[in-house]
mmCIF file of C-alpha atoms in Angstrom:
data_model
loop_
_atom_site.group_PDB
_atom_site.id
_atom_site.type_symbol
_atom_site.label_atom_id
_atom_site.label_comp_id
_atom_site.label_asym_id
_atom_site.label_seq_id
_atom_site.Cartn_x
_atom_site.Cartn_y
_atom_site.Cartn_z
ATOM 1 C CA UNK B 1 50.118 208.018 148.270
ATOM 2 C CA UNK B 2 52.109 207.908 144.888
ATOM 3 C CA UNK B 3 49.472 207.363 141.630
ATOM 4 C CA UNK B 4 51.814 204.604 140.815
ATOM 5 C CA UNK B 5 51.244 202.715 144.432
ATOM 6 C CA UNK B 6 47.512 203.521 143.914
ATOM 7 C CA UNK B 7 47.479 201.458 140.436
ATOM 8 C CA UNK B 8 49.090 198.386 142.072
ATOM 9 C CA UNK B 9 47.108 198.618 144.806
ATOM 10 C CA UNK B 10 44.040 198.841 142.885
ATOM 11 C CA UNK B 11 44.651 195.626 140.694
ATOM 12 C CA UNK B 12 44.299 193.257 143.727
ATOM 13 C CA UNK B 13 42.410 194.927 146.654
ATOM 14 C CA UNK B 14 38.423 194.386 146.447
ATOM 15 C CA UNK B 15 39.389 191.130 143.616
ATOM 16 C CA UNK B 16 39.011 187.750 143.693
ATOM 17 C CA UNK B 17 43.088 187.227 144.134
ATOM 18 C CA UNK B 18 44.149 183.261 143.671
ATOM 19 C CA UNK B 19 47.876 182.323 143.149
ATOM 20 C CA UNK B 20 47.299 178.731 141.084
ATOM 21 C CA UNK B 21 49.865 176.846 139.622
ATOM 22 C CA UNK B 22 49.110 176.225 135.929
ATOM 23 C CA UNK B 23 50.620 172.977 134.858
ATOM 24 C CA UNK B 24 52.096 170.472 137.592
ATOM 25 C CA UNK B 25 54.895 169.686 135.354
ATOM 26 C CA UNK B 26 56.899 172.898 135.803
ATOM 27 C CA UNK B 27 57.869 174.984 139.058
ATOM 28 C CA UNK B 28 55.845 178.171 137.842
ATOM 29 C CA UNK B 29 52.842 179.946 139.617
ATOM 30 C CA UNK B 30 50.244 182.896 138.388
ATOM 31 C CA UNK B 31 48.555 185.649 140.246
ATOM 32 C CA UNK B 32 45.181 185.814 139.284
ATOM 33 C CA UNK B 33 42.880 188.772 140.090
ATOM 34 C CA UNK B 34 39.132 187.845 139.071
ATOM 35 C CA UNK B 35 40.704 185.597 136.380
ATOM 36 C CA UNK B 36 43.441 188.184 134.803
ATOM 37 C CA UNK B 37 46.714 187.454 134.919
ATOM 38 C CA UNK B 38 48.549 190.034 136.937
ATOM 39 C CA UNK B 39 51.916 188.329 138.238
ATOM 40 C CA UNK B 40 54.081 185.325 137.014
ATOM 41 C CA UNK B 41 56.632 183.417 139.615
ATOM 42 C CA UNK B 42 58.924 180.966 138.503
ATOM 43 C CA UNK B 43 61.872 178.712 139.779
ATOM 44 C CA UNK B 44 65.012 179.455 138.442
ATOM 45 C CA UNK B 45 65.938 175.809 138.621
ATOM 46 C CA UNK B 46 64.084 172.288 139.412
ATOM 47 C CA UNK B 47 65.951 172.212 142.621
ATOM 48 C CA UNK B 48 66.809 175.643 143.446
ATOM 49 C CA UNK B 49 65.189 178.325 145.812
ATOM 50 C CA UNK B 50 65.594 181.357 143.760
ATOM 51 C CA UNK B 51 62.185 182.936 141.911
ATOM 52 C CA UNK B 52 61.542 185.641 140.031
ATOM 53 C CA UNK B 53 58.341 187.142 140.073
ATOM 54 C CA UNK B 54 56.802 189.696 137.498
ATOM 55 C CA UNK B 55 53.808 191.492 137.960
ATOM 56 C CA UNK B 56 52.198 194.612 139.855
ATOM 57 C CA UNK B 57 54.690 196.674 137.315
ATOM 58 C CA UNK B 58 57.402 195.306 139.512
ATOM 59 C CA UNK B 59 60.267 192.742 138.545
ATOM 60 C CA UNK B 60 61.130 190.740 142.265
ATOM 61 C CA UNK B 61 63.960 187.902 142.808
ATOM 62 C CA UNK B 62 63.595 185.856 146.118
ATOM 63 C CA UNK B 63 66.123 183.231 147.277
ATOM 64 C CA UNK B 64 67.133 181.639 150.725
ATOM 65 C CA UNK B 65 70.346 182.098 152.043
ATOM 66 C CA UNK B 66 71.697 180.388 154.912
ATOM 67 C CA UNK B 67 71.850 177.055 157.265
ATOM 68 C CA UNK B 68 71.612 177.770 160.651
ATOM 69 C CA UNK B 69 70.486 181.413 160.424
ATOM 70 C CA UNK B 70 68.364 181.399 157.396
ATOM 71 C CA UNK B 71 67.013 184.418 155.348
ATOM 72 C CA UNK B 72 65.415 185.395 152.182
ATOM 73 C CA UNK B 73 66.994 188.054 150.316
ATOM 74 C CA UNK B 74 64.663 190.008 148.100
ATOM 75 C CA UNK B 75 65.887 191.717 144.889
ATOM 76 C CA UNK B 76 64.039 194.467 143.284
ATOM 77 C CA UNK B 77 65.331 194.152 139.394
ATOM 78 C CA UNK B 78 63.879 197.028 138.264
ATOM 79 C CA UNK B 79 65.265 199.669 140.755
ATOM 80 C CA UNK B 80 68.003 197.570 141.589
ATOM 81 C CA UNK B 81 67.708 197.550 145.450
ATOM 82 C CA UNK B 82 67.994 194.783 147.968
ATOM 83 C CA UNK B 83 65.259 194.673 150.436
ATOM 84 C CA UNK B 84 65.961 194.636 154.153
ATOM 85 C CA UNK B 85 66.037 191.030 155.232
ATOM 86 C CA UNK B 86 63.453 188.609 155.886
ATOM 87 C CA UNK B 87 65.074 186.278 158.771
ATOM 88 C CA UNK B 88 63.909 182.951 158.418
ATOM 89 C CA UNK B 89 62.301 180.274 161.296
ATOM 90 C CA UNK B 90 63.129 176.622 161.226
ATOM 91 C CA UNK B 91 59.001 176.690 161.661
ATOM 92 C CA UNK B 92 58.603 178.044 158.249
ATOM 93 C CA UNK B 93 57.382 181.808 159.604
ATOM 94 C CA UNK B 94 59.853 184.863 160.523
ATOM 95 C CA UNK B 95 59.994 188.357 160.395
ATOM 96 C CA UNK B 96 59.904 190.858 157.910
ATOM 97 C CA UNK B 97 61.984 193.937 158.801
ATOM 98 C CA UNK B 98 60.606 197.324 157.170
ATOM 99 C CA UNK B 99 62.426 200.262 156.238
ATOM 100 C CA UNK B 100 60.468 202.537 158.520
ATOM 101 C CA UNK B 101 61.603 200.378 161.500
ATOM 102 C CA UNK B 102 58.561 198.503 161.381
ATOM 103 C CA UNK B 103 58.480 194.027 161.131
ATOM 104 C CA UNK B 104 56.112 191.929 160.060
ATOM 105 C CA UNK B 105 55.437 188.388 161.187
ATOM 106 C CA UNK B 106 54.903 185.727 158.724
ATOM 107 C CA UNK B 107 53.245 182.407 160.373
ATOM 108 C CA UNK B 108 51.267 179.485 159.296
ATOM 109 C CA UNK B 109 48.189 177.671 160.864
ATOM 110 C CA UNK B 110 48.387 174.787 162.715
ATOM 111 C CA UNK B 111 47.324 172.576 159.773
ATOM 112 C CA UNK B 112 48.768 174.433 156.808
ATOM 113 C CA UNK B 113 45.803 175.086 155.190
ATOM 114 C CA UNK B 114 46.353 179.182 156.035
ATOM 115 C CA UNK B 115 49.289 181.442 155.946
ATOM 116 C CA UNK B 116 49.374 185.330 157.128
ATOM 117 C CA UNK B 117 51.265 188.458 157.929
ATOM 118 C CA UNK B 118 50.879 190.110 160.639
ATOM 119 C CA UNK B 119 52.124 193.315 162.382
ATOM 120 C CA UNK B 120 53.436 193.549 165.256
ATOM 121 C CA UNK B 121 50.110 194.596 166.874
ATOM 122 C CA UNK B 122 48.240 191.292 165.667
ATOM 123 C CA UNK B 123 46.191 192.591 162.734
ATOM 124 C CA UNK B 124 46.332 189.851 160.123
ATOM 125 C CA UNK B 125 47.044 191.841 156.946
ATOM 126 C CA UNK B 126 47.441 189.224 154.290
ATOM 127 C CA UNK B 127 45.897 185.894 154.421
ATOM 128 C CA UNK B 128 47.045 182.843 152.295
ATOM 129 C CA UNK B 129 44.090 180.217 152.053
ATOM 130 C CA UNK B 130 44.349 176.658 150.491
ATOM 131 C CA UNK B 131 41.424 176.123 148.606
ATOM 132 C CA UNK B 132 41.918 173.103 147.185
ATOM 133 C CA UNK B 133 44.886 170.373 147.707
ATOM 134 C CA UNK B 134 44.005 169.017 144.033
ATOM 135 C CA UNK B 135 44.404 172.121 142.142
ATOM 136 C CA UNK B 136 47.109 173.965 143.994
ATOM 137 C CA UNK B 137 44.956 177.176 144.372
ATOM 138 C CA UNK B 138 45.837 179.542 147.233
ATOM 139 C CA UNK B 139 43.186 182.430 147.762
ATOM 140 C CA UNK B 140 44.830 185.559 148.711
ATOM 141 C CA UNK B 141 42.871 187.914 151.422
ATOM 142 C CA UNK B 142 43.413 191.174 152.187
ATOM 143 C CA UNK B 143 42.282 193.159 155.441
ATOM 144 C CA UNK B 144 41.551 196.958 154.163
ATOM 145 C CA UNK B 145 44.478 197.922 156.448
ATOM 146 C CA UNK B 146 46.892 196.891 154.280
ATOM 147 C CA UNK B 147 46.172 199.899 152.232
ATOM 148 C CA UNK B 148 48.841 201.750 154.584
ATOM 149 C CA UNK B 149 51.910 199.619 153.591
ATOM 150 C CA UNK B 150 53.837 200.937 150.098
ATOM 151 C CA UNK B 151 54.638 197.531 150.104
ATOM 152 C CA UNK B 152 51.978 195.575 149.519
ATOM 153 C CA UNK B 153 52.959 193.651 145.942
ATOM 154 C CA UNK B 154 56.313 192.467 147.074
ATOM 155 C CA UNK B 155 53.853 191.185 150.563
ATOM 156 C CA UNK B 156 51.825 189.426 148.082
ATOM 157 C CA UNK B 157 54.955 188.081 146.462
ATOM 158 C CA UNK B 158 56.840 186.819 148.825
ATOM 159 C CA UNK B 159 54.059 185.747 151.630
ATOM 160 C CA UNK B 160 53.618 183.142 148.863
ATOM 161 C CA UNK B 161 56.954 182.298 148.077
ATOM 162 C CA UNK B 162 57.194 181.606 152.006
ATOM 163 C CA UNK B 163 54.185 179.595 151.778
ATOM 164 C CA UNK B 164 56.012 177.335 149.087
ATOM 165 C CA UNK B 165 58.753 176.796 151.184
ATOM 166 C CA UNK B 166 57.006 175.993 153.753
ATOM 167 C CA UNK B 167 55.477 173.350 151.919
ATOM 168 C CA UNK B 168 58.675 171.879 150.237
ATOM 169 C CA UNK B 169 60.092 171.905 153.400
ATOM 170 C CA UNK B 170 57.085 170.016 155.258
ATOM 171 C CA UNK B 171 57.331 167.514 152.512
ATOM 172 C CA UNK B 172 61.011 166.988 152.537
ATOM 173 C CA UNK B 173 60.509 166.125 156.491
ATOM 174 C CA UNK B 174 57.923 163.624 155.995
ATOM 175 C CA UNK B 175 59.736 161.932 152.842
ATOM 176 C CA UNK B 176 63.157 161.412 155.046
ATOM 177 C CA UNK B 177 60.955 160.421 158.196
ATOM 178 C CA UNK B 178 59.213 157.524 156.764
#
């Protein structure tokens, strides 16, 4: 393992890791690790889908792409690189397509409260918990297997950026349904 993977690594596994959203006036979120700041995301827009996320010593921009067949397109700023493609589900998961051939499953629980990753042997690497609907504070859980995967920031990144979509998404159905 590169020092540099060991560093990010290190400033979020064994930590209490909460994403909370600061202020509920603007579309901005911080990673907290045992109450440091280590990560910023924010909306580019008030009704756009593109973030940008800094933190981890990494520089990330997500956005959706897509109707029918939707999928996220992840942007590494700093080295410039496109990730391979995250292809979107109507149910607010999908699958995560590594570059060592590998995918990873993103779902939700039945009631929302939990969001994970998964590989494609069913270990639950990264768990997103609500702990409070007031607050907007989303624990972040990590199973010590995720210590394999080089990409374990940008899995912490966008597993929540999913999460939020999920979210607007759930809301937007219930506002035009009722």
């Amino acid at each position: 393992m590169l020092l540099d993977e060991a560093k990010k690594k290190g400033k979020v596994l064994g930590r209490d890791v909460v994403w909370v959203k600061p202020s509920w006036m603007r579309r901005e979120y911080q990673l907290m690790a045992d109450g440091d700041l280590i990560a910023t995301m924010r909306f580019s827009g008030m009704f756009s889908n593109e973030v940008t996320v800094y933190g981890l010593g990494e520089q990330w921009v997500f956005n959706r792409k897509g109707f029918f067949q939707q999928q996220i397109v992840a942007e590494n700023e700093y080295e410039g690189e496109v990730s391979r493609p995250f292809r979107y589900r109507w149910t607010g998961g999908g699958t995560l397509y590594l570059d060592d051939g590998d995918t990873l499953q993103f779902k939700h629980g039945f009631w929302g409260s939990k969001s994970y990753w998964q590989t494609s042997s069913g270990i639950e690497l990264i768990t997103f918990v609500k702990r409070s609907w007031w607050r907007s504070e989303v624990a972040v859980e990590f199973n010590p297997y995720v210590e394999r995967f080089t990409e374990l920031p940008v899995l912490v990144f966008l597993g929540f950026y999913l999460r939020i979509l999920h979210e607007q998404d759930s809301s937007a159905a219930i506002a035009a349904g009722g």
